[in-house]
mmCIF file of C-alpha atoms in Angstrom:
data_model
loop_
_atom_site.group_PDB
_atom_site.id
_atom_site.type_symbol
_atom_site.label_atom_id
_atom_site.label_comp_id
_atom_site.label_asym_id
_atom_site.label_seq_id
_atom_site.Cartn_x
_atom_site.Cartn_y
_atom_site.Cartn_z
ATOM 1 C CA MET A 1 62.368 47.492 145.995
ATOM 2 C CA GLN A 2 62.091 43.863 145.073
ATOM 3 C CA GLY A 3 61.419 42.351 141.708
ATOM 4 C CA THR A 4 61.881 43.422 138.042
ATOM 5 C CA VAL A 5 60.467 46.056 135.797
ATOM 6 C CA GLY A 6 58.481 43.278 134.112
ATOM 7 C CA GLU A 7 56.828 42.334 137.362
ATOM 8 C CA LEU A 8 55.959 46.000 138.058
ATOM 9 C CA GLY A 9 54.453 46.443 134.645
ATOM 10 C CA GLU A 10 54.579 49.589 132.502
ATOM 11 C CA PHE A 11 52.263 51.713 134.600
ATOM 12 C CA GLY A 12 53.559 50.433 137.900
ATOM 13 C CA LEU A 13 57.098 51.368 136.783
ATOM 14 C CA ILE A 14 55.960 54.818 135.665
ATOM 15 C CA ARG A 15 54.313 55.351 139.040
ATOM 16 C CA GLU A 16 57.503 54.365 140.865
ATOM 17 C CA LEU A 17 59.639 56.632 138.675
ATOM 18 C CA THR A 18 57.462 59.722 138.793
ATOM 19 C CA ALA A 19 56.855 59.402 142.539
ATOM 20 C CA ARG A 20 60.580 60.268 143.023
ATOM 21 C CA LEU A 21 60.313 63.655 141.298
ATOM 22 C CA PRO A 22 59.939 66.934 143.244
ATOM 23 C CA PRO A 23 58.016 69.918 141.852
ATOM 24 C CA ASN A 24 59.960 72.450 139.772
ATOM 25 C CA PRO A 25 59.055 76.119 139.424
ATOM 26 C CA ALA A 26 59.817 76.074 135.674
ATOM 27 C CA VAL A 27 57.131 73.426 135.132
ATOM 28 C CA ASP A 28 53.409 74.217 135.063
ATOM 29 C CA LEU A 29 52.409 70.583 134.522
ATOM 30 C CA GLY A 30 54.706 67.649 135.151
ATOM 31 C CA PRO A 31 54.387 63.919 134.632
ATOM 32 C CA GLY A 32 50.934 62.286 134.574
ATOM 33 C CA ASP A 33 49.226 63.751 131.521
ATOM 34 C CA ASP A 34 49.654 63.353 127.769
ATOM 35 C CA ALA A 35 52.466 65.905 127.801
ATOM 36 C CA ALA A 36 54.195 68.206 130.227
ATOM 37 C CA VAL A 37 53.843 72.003 130.227
ATOM 38 C CA VAL A 38 57.115 73.817 130.749
ATOM 39 C CA LYS A 39 57.397 77.586 131.099
ATOM 40 C CA ALA A 40 59.285 79.460 128.373
ATOM 41 C CA PRO A 41 59.468 83.090 129.520
ATOM 42 C CA ASP A 42 61.846 83.987 126.705
ATOM 43 C CA GLY A 43 59.421 82.712 124.049
ATOM 44 C CA ARG A 44 62.099 80.436 122.604
ATOM 45 C CA VAL A 45 62.988 76.912 123.768
ATOM 46 C CA VAL A 46 66.485 75.503 123.439
ATOM 47 C CA ALA A 47 66.300 71.720 122.868
ATOM 48 C CA THR A 48 68.779 68.904 122.571
ATOM 49 C CA THR A 49 68.683 65.079 122.638
ATOM 50 C CA ASP A 50 70.972 62.101 123.036
ATOM 51 C CA VAL A 51 70.597 58.334 122.857
ATOM 52 C CA LEU A 52 72.698 56.148 125.188
ATOM 53 C CA LEU A 53 73.056 52.455 124.589
ATOM 54 C CA GLU A 54 74.251 49.944 127.139
ATOM 55 C CA GLY A 55 77.630 48.460 126.126
ATOM 56 C CA ARG A 56 78.547 51.503 124.027
ATOM 57 C CA HIS A 57 77.836 54.504 126.247
ATOM 58 C CA PHE A 58 77.788 52.869 129.656
ATOM 59 C CA ARG A 59 78.473 49.520 131.334
ATOM 60 C CA ARG A 60 76.534 48.267 134.281
ATOM 61 C CA ASP A 61 79.655 46.597 135.675
ATOM 62 C CA TRP A 62 81.461 49.904 135.706
ATOM 63 C CA SER A 63 78.737 52.301 136.741
ATOM 64 C CA THR A 64 75.719 52.128 139.054
ATOM 65 C CA ALA A 65 72.278 53.043 137.702
ATOM 66 C CA TYR A 66 72.605 56.256 139.747
ATOM 67 C CA ASP A 67 75.854 57.077 137.995
ATOM 68 C CA VAL A 68 74.261 56.442 134.569
ATOM 69 C CA GLY A 69 71.430 58.776 135.474
ATOM 70 C CA ARG A 70 73.754 61.561 136.575
ATOM 71 C CA LYS A 71 75.955 61.187 133.455
ATOM 72 C CA SER A 72 73.143 60.973 130.907
ATOM 73 C CA ALA A 73 71.473 64.038 132.383
ATOM 74 C CA ALA A 74 74.788 65.933 132.560
ATOM 75 C CA GLN A 75 75.763 65.457 128.929
ATOM 76 C CA ASN A 76 72.407 66.813 127.738
ATOM 77 C CA LEU A 77 72.111 69.714 130.228
ATOM 78 C CA ALA A 78 75.693 70.697 129.345
ATOM 79 C CA ASP A 79 74.588 71.144 125.690
ATOM 80 C CA ILE A 80 71.886 73.558 126.899
ATOM 81 C CA ALA A 81 74.368 75.563 128.986
ATOM 82 C CA ALA A 82 76.808 75.713 126.066
ATOM 83 C CA MET A 83 74.170 77.642 124.101
ATOM 84 C CA GLY A 84 74.150 80.254 126.825
ATOM 85 C CA ALA A 85 70.756 79.005 128.080
ATOM 86 C CA VAL A 86 69.531 77.999 131.524
ATOM 87 C CA PRO A 87 68.424 74.312 131.708
ATOM 88 C CA THR A 88 64.734 73.937 132.593
ATOM 89 C CA ALA A 89 63.508 70.393 131.851
ATOM 90 C CA LEU A 90 64.485 66.911 130.884
ATOM 91 C CA LEU A 91 62.555 63.992 129.411
ATOM 92 C CA LEU A 92 63.488 60.298 129.579
ATOM 93 C CA GLY A 93 62.754 57.554 127.095
ATOM 94 C CA LEU A 94 63.699 54.210 128.721
ATOM 95 C CA VAL A 95 64.040 50.908 126.896
ATOM 96 C CA ALA A 96 64.450 48.035 129.308
ATOM 97 C CA PRO A 97 64.433 44.233 129.355
ATOM 98 C CA ALA A 98 61.616 42.757 131.467
ATOM 99 C CA ASP A 99 64.171 41.160 133.790
ATOM 100 C CA LEU A 100 65.862 44.451 134.637
ATOM 101 C CA PRO A 101 65.803 44.877 138.410
ATOM 102 C CA ALA A 102 63.252 47.500 139.350
ATOM 103 C CA THR A 103 65.791 49.104 141.697
ATOM 104 C CA TRP A 104 68.049 49.767 138.676
ATOM 105 C CA ALA A 105 65.281 51.852 137.026
ATOM 106 C CA THR A 106 64.404 53.745 140.194
ATOM 107 C CA GLU A 107 68.096 54.522 140.980
ATOM 108 C CA LEU A 108 68.535 55.716 137.389
ATOM 109 C CA MET A 109 65.684 58.134 137.985
ATOM 110 C CA ASP A 110 67.283 59.280 141.223
ATOM 111 C CA GLY A 111 70.436 60.098 139.313
ATOM 112 C CA LEU A 112 68.556 62.033 136.620
ATOM 113 C CA ARG A 113 66.631 63.924 139.249
ATOM 114 C CA ASP A 114 69.678 64.837 141.306
ATOM 115 C CA GLU A 115 71.681 66.064 138.345
ATOM 116 C CA CYS A 116 68.752 68.088 137.144
ATOM 117 C CA GLN A 117 68.575 69.772 140.510
ATOM 118 C CA VAL A 118 72.297 70.707 140.256
ATOM 119 C CA ALA A 119 71.514 72.450 136.964
ATOM 120 C CA GLY A 120 68.211 73.978 138.128
ATOM 121 C CA ALA A 121 66.025 71.802 135.878
ATOM 122 C CA GLY A 122 63.508 69.028 136.531
ATOM 123 C CA VAL A 123 62.498 65.721 134.966
ATOM 124 C CA VAL A 124 59.044 66.379 133.412
ATOM 125 C CA GLY A 125 58.085 63.102 131.725
ATOM 126 C CA GLY A 126 59.003 60.505 129.158
ATOM 127 C CA ASP A 127 58.180 56.960 128.098
ATOM 128 C CA VAL A 128 59.055 53.372 128.925
ATOM 129 C CA VAL A 129 59.096 50.409 126.536
ATOM 130 C CA ARG A 130 60.301 46.820 126.664
ATOM 131 C CA GLY A 131 63.438 45.922 124.669
ATOM 132 C CA ASP A 132 66.322 43.515 124.543
ATOM 133 C CA THR A 133 68.906 45.869 126.075
ATOM 134 C CA VAL A 134 68.903 48.987 128.151
ATOM 135 C CA MET A 135 68.759 52.242 126.132
ATOM 136 C CA LEU A 136 68.048 55.807 127.204
ATOM 137 C CA ALA A 137 66.794 58.626 125.024
ATOM 138 C CA ILE A 138 67.181 61.924 126.802
ATOM 139 C CA THR A 139 65.761 65.278 125.722
ATOM 140 C CA ALA A 140 66.761 68.454 127.575
ATOM 141 C CA LEU A 141 65.133 71.896 127.295
ATOM 142 C CA GLY A 142 66.382 75.303 128.230
ATOM 143 C CA ASP A 143 65.519 79.010 128.319
ATOM 144 C CA LEU A 144 67.660 81.812 126.950
ATOM 145 C CA ARG A 145 66.207 84.496 129.336
ATOM 146 C CA GLY A 146 66.291 87.187 126.622
ATOM 147 C CA ARG A 147 69.845 86.542 125.412
ATOM 148 C CA ALA A 148 70.870 85.562 121.891
ATOM 149 C CA PRO A 149 72.067 81.992 121.648
ATOM 150 C CA VAL A 150 75.824 81.517 121.583
ATOM 151 C CA THR A 151 76.464 79.223 118.618
ATOM 152 C CA ARG A 152 79.544 77.618 117.143
ATOM 153 C CA SER A 153 79.732 80.094 114.258
ATOM 154 C CA GLY A 154 80.583 83.384 115.869
ATOM 155 C CA ALA A 155 84.345 83.101 116.588
ATOM 156 C CA ARG A 156 86.396 85.925 115.029
ATOM 157 C CA PRO A 157 90.127 86.288 114.357
ATOM 158 C CA GLY A 158 91.782 87.873 117.380
ATOM 159 C CA ASP A 159 89.357 86.252 119.879
ATOM 160 C CA VAL A 160 90.881 84.334 122.774
ATOM 161 C CA VAL A 161 89.919 80.675 123.477
ATOM 162 C CA ALA A 162 89.148 79.941 127.073
ATOM 163 C CA VAL A 163 87.910 76.827 128.911
ATOM 164 C CA THR A 164 86.238 76.178 132.244
ATOM 165 C CA GLY A 165 85.681 72.820 133.853
ATOM 166 C CA TRP A 166 87.726 69.601 133.876
ATOM 167 C CA LEU A 167 89.669 68.389 130.840
ATOM 168 C CA GLY A 168 91.063 64.845 130.474
ATOM 169 C CA TRP A 169 89.709 63.519 133.764
ATOM 170 C CA SER A 170 87.017 61.297 132.245
ATOM 171 C CA ALA A 171 89.421 59.900 129.659
ATOM 172 C CA ALA A 172 91.950 59.088 132.366
ATOM 173 C CA GLY A 173 89.214 57.420 134.401
ATOM 174 C CA TYR A 174 88.069 55.412 131.410
ATOM 175 C CA THR A 175 91.668 54.232 130.878
ATOM 176 C CA VAL A 176 91.918 53.156 134.524
ATOM 177 C CA LEU A 177 88.602 51.253 134.380
ATOM 178 C CA SER A 178 89.534 49.583 131.040
ATOM 179 C CA ARG A 179 92.608 48.150 132.753
ATOM 180 C CA GLY A 180 90.576 46.603 135.496
ATOM 181 C CA PHE A 181 91.302 49.165 138.230
ATOM 182 C CA ARG A 182 89.001 51.341 140.292
ATOM 183 C CA SER A 183 91.432 54.047 141.486
ATOM 184 C CA PRO A 184 92.523 56.789 141.592
ATOM 185 C CA ARG A 185 88.918 57.313 142.547
ATOM 186 C CA ALA A 186 88.668 60.985 141.561
ATOM 187 C CA PHE A 187 89.339 60.165 137.903
ATOM 188 C CA VAL A 188 87.094 57.058 137.885
ATOM 189 C CA GLU A 189 84.285 59.181 139.374
ATOM 190 C CA ALA A 190 84.939 61.901 136.792
ATOM 191 C CA HIS A 191 84.203 59.258 134.096
ATOM 192 C CA ARG A 192 81.107 57.910 135.889
ATOM 193 C CA ARG A 193 79.682 61.302 136.876
ATOM 194 C CA PRO A 194 80.969 64.334 134.987
ATOM 195 C CA GLU A 195 80.449 67.758 136.559
ATOM 196 C CA PRO A 196 79.722 70.286 133.843
ATOM 197 C CA PRO A 197 79.995 73.970 134.872
ATOM 198 C CA TYR A 198 76.345 74.695 133.996
ATOM 199 C CA HIS A 199 76.280 78.287 135.276
ATOM 200 C CA ALA A 200 79.332 79.171 133.213
ATOM 201 C CA GLY A 201 77.390 78.897 129.944
ATOM 202 C CA PRO A 202 74.899 81.667 130.619
ATOM 203 C CA ALA A 203 77.599 83.691 132.347
ATOM 204 C CA ALA A 204 79.790 83.441 129.270
ATOM 205 C CA ALA A 205 76.917 84.726 127.139
ATOM 206 C CA GLU A 206 76.585 87.693 129.488
ATOM 207 C CA LEU A 207 80.343 88.327 129.182
ATOM 208 C CA GLY A 208 80.112 88.468 125.412
ATOM 209 C CA ALA A 209 81.252 85.024 124.281
ATOM 210 C CA THR A 210 81.272 84.906 120.474
ATOM 211 C CA ALA A 211 81.156 81.075 120.184
ATOM 212 C CA MET A 212 80.785 78.234 122.615
ATOM 213 C CA ILE A 213 80.608 74.432 122.796
ATOM 214 C CA ASP A 214 80.755 71.768 125.516
ATOM 215 C CA VAL A 215 83.644 69.323 125.377
ATOM 216 C CA SER A 216 81.931 65.966 124.746
ATOM 217 C CA ASP A 217 84.105 64.444 121.975
ATOM 218 C CA GLY A 218 87.490 65.947 122.863
ATOM 219 C CA LEU A 219 88.696 69.560 122.989
ATOM 220 C CA VAL A 220 90.471 69.515 119.622
ATOM 221 C CA ALA A 221 87.593 67.739 117.919
ATOM 222 C CA ASP A 222 84.945 70.049 119.387
ATOM 223 C CA LEU A 223 86.910 73.170 118.674
ATOM 224 C CA GLY A 224 87.177 71.814 115.128
ATOM 225 C CA HIS A 225 83.392 72.229 114.887
ATOM 226 C CA VAL A 226 83.748 75.830 116.046
ATOM 227 C CA ALA A 227 86.566 76.518 113.598
ATOM 228 C CA ALA A 228 84.604 75.021 110.704
ATOM 229 C CA ALA A 229 81.327 76.768 111.547
ATOM 230 C CA SER A 230 83.098 80.134 112.107
ATOM 231 C CA ARG A 231 85.466 79.724 109.115
ATOM 232 C CA VAL A 232 88.527 80.478 111.235
ATOM 233 C CA ASP A 233 91.609 78.661 112.491
ATOM 234 C CA ILE A 234 92.276 77.998 116.138
ATOM 235 C CA ASP A 235 95.625 77.566 117.791
ATOM 236 C CA LEU A 236 96.009 76.111 121.269
ATOM 237 C CA ARG A 237 99.062 76.468 123.535
ATOM 238 C CA ALA A 238 100.037 73.194 125.196
ATOM 239 C CA ALA A 239 101.825 74.973 128.088
ATOM 240 C CA ASP A 240 98.613 76.765 129.101
ATOM 241 C CA PHE A 241 96.825 73.566 130.052
ATOM 242 C CA ASP A 242 96.716 72.209 133.603
ATOM 243 C CA VAL A 243 97.841 68.600 133.931
ATOM 244 C CA PRO A 244 97.430 67.509 137.523
ATOM 245 C CA ALA A 245 100.302 65.594 139.035
ATOM 246 C CA GLN A 246 98.110 62.564 139.663
ATOM 247 C CA MET A 247 96.998 62.503 136.051
ATOM 248 C CA ALA A 248 100.633 62.657 134.971
ATOM 249 C CA ASP A 249 101.308 59.690 137.297
ATOM 250 C CA ILE A 250 98.493 57.656 135.713
ATOM 251 C CA GLY A 251 99.793 58.534 132.274
ATOM 252 C CA GLN A 252 103.306 57.343 133.223
ATOM 253 C CA ALA A 253 101.894 54.130 134.702
ATOM 254 C CA VAL A 254 99.906 53.206 131.553
ATOM 255 C CA GLY A 255 102.249 54.691 128.963
ATOM 256 C CA VAL A 256 99.990 57.607 127.826
ATOM 257 C CA ASP A 257 100.968 61.222 127.474
ATOM 258 C CA PRO A 258 98.332 62.951 129.742
ATOM 259 C CA LEU A 259 98.172 65.818 127.256
ATOM 260 C CA VAL A 260 96.394 63.361 124.917
ATOM 261 C CA TRP A 261 93.646 62.940 127.515
ATOM 262 C CA VAL A 262 93.403 66.723 128.043
ATOM 263 C CA LEU A 263 93.235 67.585 124.290
ATOM 264 C CA SER A 264 91.490 64.482 122.917
ATOM 265 C CA GLY A 265 89.566 62.922 125.769
ATOM 266 C CA GLY A 266 85.788 63.548 125.786
ATOM 267 C CA GLU A 267 82.923 63.276 128.251
ATOM 268 C CA ASP A 268 84.166 65.851 130.742
ATOM 269 C CA HIS A 269 81.635 68.335 129.429
ATOM 270 C CA ALA A 270 83.798 71.299 130.194
ATOM 271 C CA ILE A 271 82.789 74.442 128.348
ATOM 272 C CA VAL A 272 85.071 76.110 125.836
ATOM 273 C CA ALA A 273 84.292 79.513 124.394
ATOM 274 C CA THR A 274 85.843 82.295 122.386
ATOM 275 C CA PHE A 275 85.788 85.886 123.673
ATOM 276 C CA PRO A 276 86.899 89.256 122.322
ATOM 277 C CA PRO A 277 90.434 89.901 123.691
ATOM 278 C CA GLU A 278 89.320 92.926 125.727
ATOM 279 C CA VAL A 279 86.894 90.902 127.889
ATOM 280 C CA ALA A 280 88.038 90.539 131.462
ATOM 281 C CA LEU A 281 87.446 86.890 132.210
ATOM 282 C CA PRO A 282 86.737 85.614 135.733
ATOM 283 C CA ALA A 283 89.298 83.342 137.342
ATOM 284 C CA ARG A 284 87.273 80.188 136.533
ATOM 285 C CA TRP A 285 88.183 80.667 132.866
ATOM 286 C CA ARG A 286 91.641 79.597 131.589
ATOM 287 C CA VAL A 287 92.828 81.162 128.353
ATOM 288 C CA VAL A 288 94.415 78.421 126.256
ATOM 289 C CA GLY A 289 94.658 79.732 122.728
ATOM 290 C CA GLU A 290 93.480 82.165 120.113
ATOM 291 C CA VAL A 291 91.443 82.458 116.979
ATOM 292 C CA ALA A 292 93.170 83.324 113.676
ATOM 293 C CA ALA A 293 92.166 84.044 110.090
ATOM 294 C CA PRO A 294 91.777 80.801 108.191
ATOM 295 C CA ARG A 295 94.808 79.421 106.411
ATOM 296 C CA ARG A 296 94.120 75.701 106.818
ATOM 297 C CA SER A 297 90.368 75.463 106.183
ATOM 298 C CA GLY A 298 89.126 75.711 109.703
ATOM 299 C CA ALA A 299 92.007 73.895 111.384
ATOM 300 C CA VAL A 300 92.761 73.441 115.056
ATOM 301 C CA THR A 301 96.470 73.380 115.764
ATOM 302 C CA VAL A 302 98.528 72.990 118.957
ATOM 303 C CA ASP A 303 101.564 75.251 119.217
ATOM 304 C CA GLY A 304 101.153 75.986 115.486
ATOM 305 C CA ALA A 305 101.285 72.329 114.399
ATOM 306 C CA PRO A 306 98.516 69.929 113.421
ATOM 307 C CA TRP A 307 97.321 67.739 116.279
ATOM 308 C CA ASP A 308 97.606 64.198 114.900
ATOM 309 C CA ARG A 309 97.277 62.262 118.175
ATOM 310 C CA ALA A 310 94.360 59.958 118.825
ATOM 311 C CA GLY A 311 91.114 61.580 119.829
ATOM 312 C CA GLY A 312 87.642 62.713 118.938
ATOM 313 C CA TRP A 313 84.651 60.493 118.541
ATOM 314 C CA ASP A 314 82.621 59.444 115.520
ATOM 315 C CA HIS A 315 79.891 56.783 116.028
ATOM 316 C CA PHE A 316 80.329 55.550 112.476
ATOM 317 C CA GLY A 317 84.136 56.144 112.226
ATOM 318 C CA GLY A 318 86.940 53.731 112.749
#
């Protein structure tokens, strides 16, 4: 496609974007009306939203528009899965300069569409508006299918802590990119396009998970939310984490302990949950710690000691 979004105009751009979307069985009415109609068989709708700003959440010189679409969808759909729900729908709010290439916008939609299909959801609508920089506002919806939501506040002393998905890969990829390199490719791609284990969230709810969260800001930081909400302490065992040899090699090359990426790196969107100790967990889950009665006001420790290494994310922090 030639030209810019300004040359297409608002309604031309909307036509180009929505034409790329397939039907979805969870949607009674998709894009094209004042609002979409999404089925909610459970009678409850799980909803989450994120805002992504160019230069802070993504860089066009690091990631293609397709990458940005995949990643922005993934981080929202992972939140739905981490509640124990099945993703159903996603909406896009797009702010774009008039001189943004039209192909960038359509490739973004392709990425959103394809990631939604991985999760079993569909893009059902949104809005576009002109602005000075590219910004995305993503809203994702999900269905609990009769289950209770798995929140952050249900962890109990004696529960085990288990994780499924990648940890530290995105942070290692970010470090590689920030030093001007594009390989090892597997880690760079993990940063550009995370692969959340969507089906593990509802499966964990069926197994009896007592608390759950996706790892967006770093494992220790995100488990800190669980510990605070549940009023418990959590201790992790460093030896139980898998550090791939290639990640260790990257760490040695750049002078970073790879365990910092594993415990403090975000944006992998792995899922971490707490389970009663008697639950037989499938092989995809790795037990990495346990929940204890609070002694340190909802602390997360590693091998019994406070984790004081860099990590976690606060948009208004230092």
